[in-house]
Coordinates of C-alpha atoms in Angstrom, one line a residue:
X189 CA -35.0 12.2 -90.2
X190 CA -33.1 9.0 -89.1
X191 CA -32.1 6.5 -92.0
X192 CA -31.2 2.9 -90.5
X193 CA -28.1 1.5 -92.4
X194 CA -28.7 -0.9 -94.9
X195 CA -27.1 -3.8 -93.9
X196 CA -27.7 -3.8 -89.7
X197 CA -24.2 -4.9 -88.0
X198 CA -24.3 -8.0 -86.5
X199 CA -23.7 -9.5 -83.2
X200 CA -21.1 -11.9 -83.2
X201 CA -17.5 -12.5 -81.9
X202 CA -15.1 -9.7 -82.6
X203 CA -11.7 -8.5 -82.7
X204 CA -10.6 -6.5 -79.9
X205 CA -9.5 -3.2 -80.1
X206 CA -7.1 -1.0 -78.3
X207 CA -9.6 0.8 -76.6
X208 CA -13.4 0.1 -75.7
X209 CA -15.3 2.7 -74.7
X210 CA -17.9 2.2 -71.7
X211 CA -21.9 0.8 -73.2
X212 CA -24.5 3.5 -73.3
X213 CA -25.8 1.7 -69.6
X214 CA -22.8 2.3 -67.7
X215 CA -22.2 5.5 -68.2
X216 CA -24.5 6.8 -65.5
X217 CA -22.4 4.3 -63.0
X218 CA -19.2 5.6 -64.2
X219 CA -19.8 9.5 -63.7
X220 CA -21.9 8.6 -60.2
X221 CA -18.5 7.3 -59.1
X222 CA -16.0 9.7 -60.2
X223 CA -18.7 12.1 -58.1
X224 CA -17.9 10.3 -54.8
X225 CA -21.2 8.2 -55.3
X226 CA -19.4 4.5 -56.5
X227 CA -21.4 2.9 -53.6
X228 CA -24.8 3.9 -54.5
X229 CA -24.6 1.5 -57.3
X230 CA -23.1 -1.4 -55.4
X231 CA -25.5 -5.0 -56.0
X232 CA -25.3 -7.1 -52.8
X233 CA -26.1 -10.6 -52.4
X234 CA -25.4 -13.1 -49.9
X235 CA -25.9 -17.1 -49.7
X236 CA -25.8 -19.0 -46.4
X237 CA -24.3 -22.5 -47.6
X238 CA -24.9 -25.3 -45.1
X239 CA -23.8 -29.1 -44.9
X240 CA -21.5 -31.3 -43.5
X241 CA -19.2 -31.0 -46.3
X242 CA -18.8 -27.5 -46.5
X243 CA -15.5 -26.9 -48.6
X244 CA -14.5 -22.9 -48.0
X245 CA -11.3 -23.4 -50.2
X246 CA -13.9 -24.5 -53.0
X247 CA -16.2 -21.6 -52.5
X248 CA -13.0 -19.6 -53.3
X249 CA -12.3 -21.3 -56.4
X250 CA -15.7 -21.2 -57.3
X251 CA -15.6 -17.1 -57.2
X252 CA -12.3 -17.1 -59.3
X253 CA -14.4 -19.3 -62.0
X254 CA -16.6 -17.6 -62.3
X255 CA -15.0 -14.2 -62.2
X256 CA -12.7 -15.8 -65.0
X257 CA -15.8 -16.8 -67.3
X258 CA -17.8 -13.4 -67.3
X259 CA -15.5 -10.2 -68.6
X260 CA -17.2 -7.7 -67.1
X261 CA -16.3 -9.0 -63.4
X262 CA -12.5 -8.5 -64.5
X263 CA -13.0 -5.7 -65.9
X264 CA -11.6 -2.2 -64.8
X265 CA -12.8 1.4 -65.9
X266 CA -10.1 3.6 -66.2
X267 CA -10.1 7.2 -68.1
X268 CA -7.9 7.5 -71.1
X269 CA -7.6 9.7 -73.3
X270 CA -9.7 8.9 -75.7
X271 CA -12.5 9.0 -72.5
X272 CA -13.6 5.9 -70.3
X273 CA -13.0 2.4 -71.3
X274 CA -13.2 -1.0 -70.3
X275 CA -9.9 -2.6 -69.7
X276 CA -10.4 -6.5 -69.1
X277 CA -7.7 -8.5 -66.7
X278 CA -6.4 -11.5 -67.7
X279 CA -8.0 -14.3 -65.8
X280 CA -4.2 -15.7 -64.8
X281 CA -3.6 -12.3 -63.2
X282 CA -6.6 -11.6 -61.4
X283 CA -6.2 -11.1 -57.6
X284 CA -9.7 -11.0 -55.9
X285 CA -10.7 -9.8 -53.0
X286 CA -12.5 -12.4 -51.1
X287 CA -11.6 -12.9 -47.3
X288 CA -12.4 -15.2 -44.8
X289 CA -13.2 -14.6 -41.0
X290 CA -15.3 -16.2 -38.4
X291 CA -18.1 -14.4 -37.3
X292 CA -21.2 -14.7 -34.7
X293 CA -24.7 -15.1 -35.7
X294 CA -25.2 -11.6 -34.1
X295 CA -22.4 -10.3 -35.9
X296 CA -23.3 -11.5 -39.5
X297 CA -25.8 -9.0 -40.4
X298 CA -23.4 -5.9 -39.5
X299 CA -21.0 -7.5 -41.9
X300 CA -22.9 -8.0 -45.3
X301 CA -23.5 -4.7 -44.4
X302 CA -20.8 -3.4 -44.2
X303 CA -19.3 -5.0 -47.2
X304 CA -22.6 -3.7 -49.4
X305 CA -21.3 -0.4 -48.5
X306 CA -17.6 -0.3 -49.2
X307 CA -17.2 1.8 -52.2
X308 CA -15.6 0.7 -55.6
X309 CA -12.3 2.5 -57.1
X310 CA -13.8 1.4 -61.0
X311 CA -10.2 2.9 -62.2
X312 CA -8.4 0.5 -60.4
X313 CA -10.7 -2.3 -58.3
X314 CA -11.9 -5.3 -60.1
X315 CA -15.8 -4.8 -59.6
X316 CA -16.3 -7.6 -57.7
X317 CA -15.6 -8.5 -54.0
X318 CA -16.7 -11.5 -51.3
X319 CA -16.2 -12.5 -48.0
X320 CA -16.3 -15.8 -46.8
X321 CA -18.2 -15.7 -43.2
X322 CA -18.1 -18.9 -41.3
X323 CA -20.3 -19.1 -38.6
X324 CA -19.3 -22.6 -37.4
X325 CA -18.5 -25.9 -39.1
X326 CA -20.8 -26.7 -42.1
X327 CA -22.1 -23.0 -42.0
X328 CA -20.8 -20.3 -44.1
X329 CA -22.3 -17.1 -45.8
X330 CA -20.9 -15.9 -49.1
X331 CA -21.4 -12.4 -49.5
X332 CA -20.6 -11.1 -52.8
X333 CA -21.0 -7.6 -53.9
X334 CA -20.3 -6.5 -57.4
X335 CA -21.1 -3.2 -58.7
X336 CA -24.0 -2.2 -61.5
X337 CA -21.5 -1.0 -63.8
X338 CA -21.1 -4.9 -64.5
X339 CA -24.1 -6.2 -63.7
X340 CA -27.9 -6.0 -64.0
X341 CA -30.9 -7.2 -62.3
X342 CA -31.3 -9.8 -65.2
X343 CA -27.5 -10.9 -64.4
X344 CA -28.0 -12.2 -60.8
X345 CA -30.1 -15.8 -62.3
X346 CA -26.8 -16.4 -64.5
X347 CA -24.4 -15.4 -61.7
X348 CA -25.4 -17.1 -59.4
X349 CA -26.2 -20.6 -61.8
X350 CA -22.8 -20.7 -62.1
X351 CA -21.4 -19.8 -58.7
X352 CA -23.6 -22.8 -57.6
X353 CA -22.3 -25.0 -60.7
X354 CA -18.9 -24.0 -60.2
X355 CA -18.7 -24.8 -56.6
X356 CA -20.2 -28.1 -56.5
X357 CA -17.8 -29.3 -59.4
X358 CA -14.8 -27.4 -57.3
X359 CA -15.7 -29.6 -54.3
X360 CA -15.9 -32.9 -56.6
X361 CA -12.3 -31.9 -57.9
X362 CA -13.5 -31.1 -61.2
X363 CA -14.0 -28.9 -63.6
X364 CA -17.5 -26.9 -63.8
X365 CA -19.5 -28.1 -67.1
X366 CA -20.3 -24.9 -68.5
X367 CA -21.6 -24.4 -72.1
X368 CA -19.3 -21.7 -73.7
X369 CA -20.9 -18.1 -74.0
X370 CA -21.6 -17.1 -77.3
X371 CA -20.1 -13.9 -77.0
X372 CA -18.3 -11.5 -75.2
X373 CA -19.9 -8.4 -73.0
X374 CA -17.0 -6.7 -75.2
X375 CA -18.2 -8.2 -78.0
X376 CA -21.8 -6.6 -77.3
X377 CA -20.4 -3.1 -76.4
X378 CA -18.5 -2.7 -79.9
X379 CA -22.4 -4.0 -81.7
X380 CA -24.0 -1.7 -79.7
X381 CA -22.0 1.4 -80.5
X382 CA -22.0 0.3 -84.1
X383 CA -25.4 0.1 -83.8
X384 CA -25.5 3.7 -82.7
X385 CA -23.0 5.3 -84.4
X386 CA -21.1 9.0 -83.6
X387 CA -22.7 11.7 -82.1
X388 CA -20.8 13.9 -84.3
X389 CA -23.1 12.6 -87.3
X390 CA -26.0 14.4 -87.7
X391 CA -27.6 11.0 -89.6
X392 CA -27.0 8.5 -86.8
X393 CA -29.2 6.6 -84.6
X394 CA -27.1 8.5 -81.4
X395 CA -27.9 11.7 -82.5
X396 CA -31.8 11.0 -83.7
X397 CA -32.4 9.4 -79.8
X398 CA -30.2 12.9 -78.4
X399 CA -32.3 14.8 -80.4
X400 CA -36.0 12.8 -79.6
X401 CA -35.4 13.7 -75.9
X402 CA -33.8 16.9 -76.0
X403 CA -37.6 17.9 -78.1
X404 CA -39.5 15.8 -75.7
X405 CA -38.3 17.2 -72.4
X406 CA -37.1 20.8 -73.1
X407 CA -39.6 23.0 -70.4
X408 CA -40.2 20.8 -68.6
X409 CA -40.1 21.4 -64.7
X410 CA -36.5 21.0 -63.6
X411 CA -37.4 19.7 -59.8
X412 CA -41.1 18.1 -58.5
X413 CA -41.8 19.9 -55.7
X414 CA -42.6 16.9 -52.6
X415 CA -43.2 17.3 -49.5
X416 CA -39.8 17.1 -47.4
X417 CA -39.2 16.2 -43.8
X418 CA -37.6 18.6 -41.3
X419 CA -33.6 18.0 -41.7
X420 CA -32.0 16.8 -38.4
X421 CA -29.3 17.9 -36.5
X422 CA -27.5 15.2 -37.6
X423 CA -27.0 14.8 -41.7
X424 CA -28.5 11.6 -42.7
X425 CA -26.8 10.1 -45.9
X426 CA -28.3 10.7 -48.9
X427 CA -29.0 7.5 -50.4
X428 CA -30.1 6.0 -47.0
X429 CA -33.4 4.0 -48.1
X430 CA -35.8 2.5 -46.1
X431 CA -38.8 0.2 -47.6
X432 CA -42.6 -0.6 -47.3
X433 CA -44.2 -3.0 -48.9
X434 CA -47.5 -2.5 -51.0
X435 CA -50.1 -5.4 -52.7
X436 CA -53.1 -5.3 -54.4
X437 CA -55.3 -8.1 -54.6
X438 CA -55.9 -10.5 -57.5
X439 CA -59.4 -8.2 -58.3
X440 CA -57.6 -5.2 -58.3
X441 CA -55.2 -6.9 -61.1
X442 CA -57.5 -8.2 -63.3
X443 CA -59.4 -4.9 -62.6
X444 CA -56.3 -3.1 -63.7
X445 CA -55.9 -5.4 -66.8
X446 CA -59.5 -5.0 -68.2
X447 CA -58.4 -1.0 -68.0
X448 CA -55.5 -2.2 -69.8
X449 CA -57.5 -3.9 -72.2
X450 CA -59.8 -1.7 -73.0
X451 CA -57.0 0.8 -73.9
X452 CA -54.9 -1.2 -76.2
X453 CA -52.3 -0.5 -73.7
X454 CA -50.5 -3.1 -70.7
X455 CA -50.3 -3.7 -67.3
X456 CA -47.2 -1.7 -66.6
X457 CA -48.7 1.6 -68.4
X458 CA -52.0 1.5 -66.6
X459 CA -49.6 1.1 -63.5
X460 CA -47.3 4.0 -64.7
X461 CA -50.2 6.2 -65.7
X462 CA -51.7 5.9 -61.6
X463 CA -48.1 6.5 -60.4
X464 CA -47.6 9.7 -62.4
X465 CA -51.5 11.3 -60.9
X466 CA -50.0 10.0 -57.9
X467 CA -46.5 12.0 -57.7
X468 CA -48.5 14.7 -60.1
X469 CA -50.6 15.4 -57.0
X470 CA -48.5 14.6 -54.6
X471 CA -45.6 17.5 -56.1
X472 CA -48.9 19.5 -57.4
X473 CA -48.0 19.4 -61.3
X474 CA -49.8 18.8 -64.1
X475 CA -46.4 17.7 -66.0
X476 CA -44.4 15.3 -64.5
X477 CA -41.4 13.1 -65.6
X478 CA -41.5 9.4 -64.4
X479 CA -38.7 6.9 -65.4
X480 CA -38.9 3.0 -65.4
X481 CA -36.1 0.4 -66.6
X482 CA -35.5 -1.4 -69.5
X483 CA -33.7 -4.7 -69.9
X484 CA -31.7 -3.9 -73.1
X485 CA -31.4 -8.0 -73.7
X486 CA -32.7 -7.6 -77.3
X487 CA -30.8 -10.3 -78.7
X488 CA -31.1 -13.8 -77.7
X489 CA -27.4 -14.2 -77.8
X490 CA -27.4 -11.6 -74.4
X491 CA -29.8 -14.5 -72.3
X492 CA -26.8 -15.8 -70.4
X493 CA -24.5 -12.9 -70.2
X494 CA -23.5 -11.2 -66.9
X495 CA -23.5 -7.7 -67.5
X496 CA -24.7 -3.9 -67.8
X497 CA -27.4 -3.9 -70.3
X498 CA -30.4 -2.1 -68.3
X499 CA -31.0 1.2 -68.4
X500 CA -33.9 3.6 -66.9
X501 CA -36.5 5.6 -69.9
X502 CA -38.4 8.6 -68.8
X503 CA -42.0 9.5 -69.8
X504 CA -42.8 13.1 -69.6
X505 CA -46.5 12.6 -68.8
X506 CA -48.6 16.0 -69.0
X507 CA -51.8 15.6 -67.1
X508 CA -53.4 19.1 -68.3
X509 CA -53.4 17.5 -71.6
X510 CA -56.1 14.5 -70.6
X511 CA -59.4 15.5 -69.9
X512 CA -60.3 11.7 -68.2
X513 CA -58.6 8.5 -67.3
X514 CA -59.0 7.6 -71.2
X515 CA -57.0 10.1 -72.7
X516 CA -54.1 9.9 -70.1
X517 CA -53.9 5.9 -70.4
X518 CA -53.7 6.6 -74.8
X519 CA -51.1 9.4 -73.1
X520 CA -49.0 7.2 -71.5
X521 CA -49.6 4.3 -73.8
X522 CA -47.8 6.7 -76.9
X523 CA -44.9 8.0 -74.3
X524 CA -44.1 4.6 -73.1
X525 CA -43.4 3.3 -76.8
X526 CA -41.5 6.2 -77.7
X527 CA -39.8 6.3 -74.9
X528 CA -38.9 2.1 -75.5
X529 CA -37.4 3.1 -78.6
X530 CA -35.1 5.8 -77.6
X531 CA -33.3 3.7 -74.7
X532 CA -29.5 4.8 -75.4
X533 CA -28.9 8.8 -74.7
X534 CA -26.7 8.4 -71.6
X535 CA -27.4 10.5 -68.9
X536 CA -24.4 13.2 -69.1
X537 CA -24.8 14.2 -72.2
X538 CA -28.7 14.3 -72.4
X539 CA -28.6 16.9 -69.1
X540 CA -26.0 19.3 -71.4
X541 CA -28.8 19.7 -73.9
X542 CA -31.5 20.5 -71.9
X543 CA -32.2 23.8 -70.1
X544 CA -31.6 22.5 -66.3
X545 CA -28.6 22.6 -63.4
X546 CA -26.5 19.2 -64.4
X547 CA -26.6 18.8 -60.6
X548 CA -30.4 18.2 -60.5
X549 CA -31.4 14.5 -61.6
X550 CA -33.4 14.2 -64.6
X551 CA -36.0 12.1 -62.9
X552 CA -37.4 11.8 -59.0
X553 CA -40.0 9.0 -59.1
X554 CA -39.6 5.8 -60.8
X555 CA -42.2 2.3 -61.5
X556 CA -40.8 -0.9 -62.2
X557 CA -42.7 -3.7 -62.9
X558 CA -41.8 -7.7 -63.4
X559 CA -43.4 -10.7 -64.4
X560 CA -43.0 -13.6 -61.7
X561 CA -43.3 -16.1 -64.6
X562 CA -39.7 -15.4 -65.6
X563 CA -37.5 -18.4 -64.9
X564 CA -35.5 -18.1 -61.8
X565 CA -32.1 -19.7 -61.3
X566 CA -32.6 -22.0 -58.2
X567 CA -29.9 -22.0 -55.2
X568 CA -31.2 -25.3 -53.7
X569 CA -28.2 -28.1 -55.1
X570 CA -29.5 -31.9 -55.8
X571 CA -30.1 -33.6 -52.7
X572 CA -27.9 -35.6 -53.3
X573 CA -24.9 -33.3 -52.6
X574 CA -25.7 -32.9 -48.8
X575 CA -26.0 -28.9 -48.8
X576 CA -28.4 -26.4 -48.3
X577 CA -28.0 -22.6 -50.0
X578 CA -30.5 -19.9 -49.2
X579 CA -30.5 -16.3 -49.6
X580 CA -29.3 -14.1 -46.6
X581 CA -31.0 -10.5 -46.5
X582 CA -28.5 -8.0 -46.9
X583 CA -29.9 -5.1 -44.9
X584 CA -29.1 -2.5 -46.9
X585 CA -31.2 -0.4 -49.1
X586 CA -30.1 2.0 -51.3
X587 CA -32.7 4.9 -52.2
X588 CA -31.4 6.5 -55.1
X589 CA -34.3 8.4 -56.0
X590 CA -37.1 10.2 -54.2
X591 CA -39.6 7.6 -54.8
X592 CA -39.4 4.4 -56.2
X593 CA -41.5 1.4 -56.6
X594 CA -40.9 -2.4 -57.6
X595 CA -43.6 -4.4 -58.4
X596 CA -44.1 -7.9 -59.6
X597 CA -47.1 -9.1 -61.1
X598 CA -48.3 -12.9 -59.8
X599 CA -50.8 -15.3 -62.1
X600 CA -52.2 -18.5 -61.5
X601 CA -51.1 -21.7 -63.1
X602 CA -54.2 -21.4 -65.5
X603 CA -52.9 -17.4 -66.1
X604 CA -55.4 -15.5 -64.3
X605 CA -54.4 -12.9 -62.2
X606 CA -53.4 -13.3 -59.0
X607 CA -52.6 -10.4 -57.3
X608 CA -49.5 -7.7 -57.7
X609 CA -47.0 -7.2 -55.0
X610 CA -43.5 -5.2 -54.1
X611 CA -42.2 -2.6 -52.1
X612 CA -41.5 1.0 -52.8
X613 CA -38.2 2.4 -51.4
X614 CA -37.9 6.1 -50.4
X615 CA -34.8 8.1 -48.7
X616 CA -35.0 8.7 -45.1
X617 CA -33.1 11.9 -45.6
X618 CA -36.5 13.3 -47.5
X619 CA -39.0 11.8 -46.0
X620 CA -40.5 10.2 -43.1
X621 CA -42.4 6.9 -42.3
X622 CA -45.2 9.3 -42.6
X623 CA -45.4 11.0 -45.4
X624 CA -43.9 7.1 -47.3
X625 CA -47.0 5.5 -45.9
X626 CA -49.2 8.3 -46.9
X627 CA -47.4 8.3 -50.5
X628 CA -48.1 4.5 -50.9
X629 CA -51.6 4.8 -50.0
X630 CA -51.9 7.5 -52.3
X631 CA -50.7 5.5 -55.3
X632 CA -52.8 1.9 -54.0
X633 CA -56.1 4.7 -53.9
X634 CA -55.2 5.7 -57.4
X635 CA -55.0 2.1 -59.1
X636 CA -58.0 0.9 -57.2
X637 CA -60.2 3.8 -58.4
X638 CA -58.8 2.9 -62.1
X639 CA -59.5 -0.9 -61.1
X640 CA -63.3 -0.5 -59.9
X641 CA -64.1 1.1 -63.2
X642 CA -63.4 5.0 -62.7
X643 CA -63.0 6.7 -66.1
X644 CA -63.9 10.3 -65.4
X645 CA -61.9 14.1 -65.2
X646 CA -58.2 13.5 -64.1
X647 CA -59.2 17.2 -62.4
X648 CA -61.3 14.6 -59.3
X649 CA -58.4 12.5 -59.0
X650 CA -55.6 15.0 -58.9
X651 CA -58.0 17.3 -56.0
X652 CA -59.0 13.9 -54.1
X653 CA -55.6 12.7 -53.9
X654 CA -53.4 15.9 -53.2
X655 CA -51.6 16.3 -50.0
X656 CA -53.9 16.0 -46.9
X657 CA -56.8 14.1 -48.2
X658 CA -57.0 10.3 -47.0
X659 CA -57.4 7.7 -49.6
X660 CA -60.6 6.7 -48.2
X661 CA -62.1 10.3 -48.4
X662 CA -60.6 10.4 -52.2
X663 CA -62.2 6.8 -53.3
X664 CA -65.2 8.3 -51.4
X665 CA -65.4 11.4 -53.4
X666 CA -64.9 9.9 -56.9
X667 CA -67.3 7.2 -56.9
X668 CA -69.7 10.0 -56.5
X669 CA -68.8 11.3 -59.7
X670 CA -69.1 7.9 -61.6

């Protein structure tokens, strides 16, 4: 049994040691890059600034700022001896690499893309790199790539506040009028680890969350069996992604959220219980393991930090062990929470306790969902200021597991629910358009079954919603049964 410490360690400022070893989230970006796969993990975005007065030499200084403010974007991951660390640049010796070249507008997509694909050395690289791509006077595109080991999703808002800050007070010839950050990203890392303590003691919180996951996924099936395309001639990369996009209306959501309601449980784990009958049918299992993210921003002191926080959660989800749509939601529901509360067994050392090839993942089909309610960080500078900054699509997606959704969730401005919306991103290398589209439809025949009131055997569902079976023959069938 796990005894919390008396007096919890606080989060403040601290000295800094010698060595730092890597958080608990960027351990899975570390080891995917000493195996060849650094730019699987890259994070591209790309801003198309326009305006008379477009300054290039301030967009430059702009990216050192900012670079200079936020540790982890000067910080390198080298090995040691004492195992991965974090070893932070000086901001007076930083060199970046951000390069300027005149491009056409046919020529602009190739290059984001290209630059989203160049790979990171994390030993030696800073994780960061731009490119400054003027399309004519008063018309440039910043593309920026920085790699997940140093930033989450939850990072970009902050990033790119101050990229915008600092580039409008570079072109003024001043100084940007940041508030200082509370702490450090460093400062975090050595809480968090205090927090967790050494695997080597049998008492700590690291060992009790080891120990939770090893019990909660030992026999479980090592691979889901899906459906796979024919493998061309030519090898495809891996991680090659391609995307569709899904909805479901605002009935369908509040649909989904009565279900929710009704079950003591949310939104997401109504969501998460359809996906897993979904890829449950789909691989033909009755115990599946689905995986979903969590923030790791559970201090308010993290809000403005650029950083790795984030980290994915399975839930081992047995659908032999629900008799109806009831008992899998209270399933869920209870896996979910654990899961929440077990966030910090890194990868590596979690797949030498269980019973499975290290090579295979530990998860093939993940659900993410956000609220469109958060506050978003704005691009658009004052009118006054003459300029215009939009987002430029990057054209790359990056499938790093089989199946994978992101949905947001919309509401009105009185709160009702207005409809869910995202795409799901598969790897072309697997599947086809086909079998995607087929998958999707799947999933959207699923949650609207769940929506219009369905509450019956899981053993309809899983036979109406198998391989082969259209979704409209599946919501046909199990309507007859309620």
């Amino acid at each position: 049994m796990y005894l919390r410490p008396s007096t919890p360690p606080v989060l403040a400022p601290r000295p800094c040691p010698a060595y730092v070893p890597l958080a608990p989230a960027q351990e899975r970006m570390w080891h995917a890059a000493r195996l060849g796969r650094s730019a699987d993990w890259n994070v591209a975005r790309a801003m198309r600034v326009r305006g008379a007065s477009v300054d290039v030499a301030a967009l430059r200084e702009a990216l050192e700022l900012l670079v200079a403010r936020h540790v982890p974007l000067r910080t390198r991951y080298p090995v040691t001896e004492l195992g991965p660390a974090q070893q932070v640049a000086d901001p007076g010796d930083l060199v970046l690499d951000v390069a300027e070249c005149s491009v056409a507008e046919a020529e602009l997509a190739p290059a984001v893309a290209a630059l989203a694909r160049q790979p990171f050395d994390l030993t030696r690289d800073l994780p960061v790199r731009a490119r400054l791509l003027v399309l004519g006077p008063g018309d440039v595109v910043l593309a920026l790539v920085v790699h997940h080991i140093s930033v989450d999703g939850r990072s970009m808002g902050p990033l790119i506040r101050d990229l915008v800050t600092a580039y409008l007070a570079c072109r003024a010839g001043t100084s940007p009028q940041w508030p200082p950050l509370p702490i450090s990203y460093i400062d975090y890392t050595l809480w968090k680890h205090e927090q967790l303590g050494e695997f080597t003691d049998e008492w700590s919180r690291a060992t009790h969350q080891l120990r939770y996951w090893a019990n909660a996924l030992a026999g479980r099936p090592a691979l889901l069996d899906l459906p796979a395309r024919e493998q061309p001639a030519t090898p495809i990369d891996p991680v090659a992604g391609a995307l569709l996009p899904i909805s479901f209306d605002a009935a369908t959501h509040a649909g989904l959220l009565r279900v929710a309601q009704d079950g003591r449980a949310s939104l997401f784990m109504v969501l998460q219980a359809a996906f897993a009958l979904t890829v449950g049918a789909f691989a033909r299992s009755c115990d599946v393991t689905v995986a979903t993210a969590v923030s790791g921003r559970d201090h308010r002191l993290l809000d403005d930090l650029v950083g790795n926080f984030s980290d994915d959660v399975l839930m081992r989800v047995r659908l032999d062990r629900a008799g109806d749509v009831d008992e899998l939601i209270d399933q869920v529901r209870r896996v979910a929470l654990a899961a929440y509360a077990h966030p910090d067994t890194p990868d590596t050392r979690l797949k030498r306790c269980l019973l499975q090839d290290a090579a295979l993942p530990l998860f093939q089909a993940t659900l993410i969902l956000q609220r469109a309610g958060s506050p978003r960080t704005s691009l658009e500078p004052p009118p006054a200021q003459g300029l215009s900054i939009t987002e430029v699509p990057t054209g790359v997606v990056r499938a790093k597991h089989d199946l994978e959704f992101g949905l947001t969730d919309h509401v009105d401005p009185l709160g009702a629910p207005a409809g869910i919306d995202g795409s799901f991103i598969y790897p072309i290398a697997r599947f086809d358009e086909a079998t995607a589209q087929h998958f999707v439809a799947r999933f959207r025949a699923v949650a609207g079954l769940l929506a219009d009131g369905y509450r019956g055997p899981l053993a309809a569902l899983l036979a109406t919603t198998g391989r082969g079976r259209s979704p409209s023959t599946a919501r046909r069938a199990t309507r007859v049964l309620v």
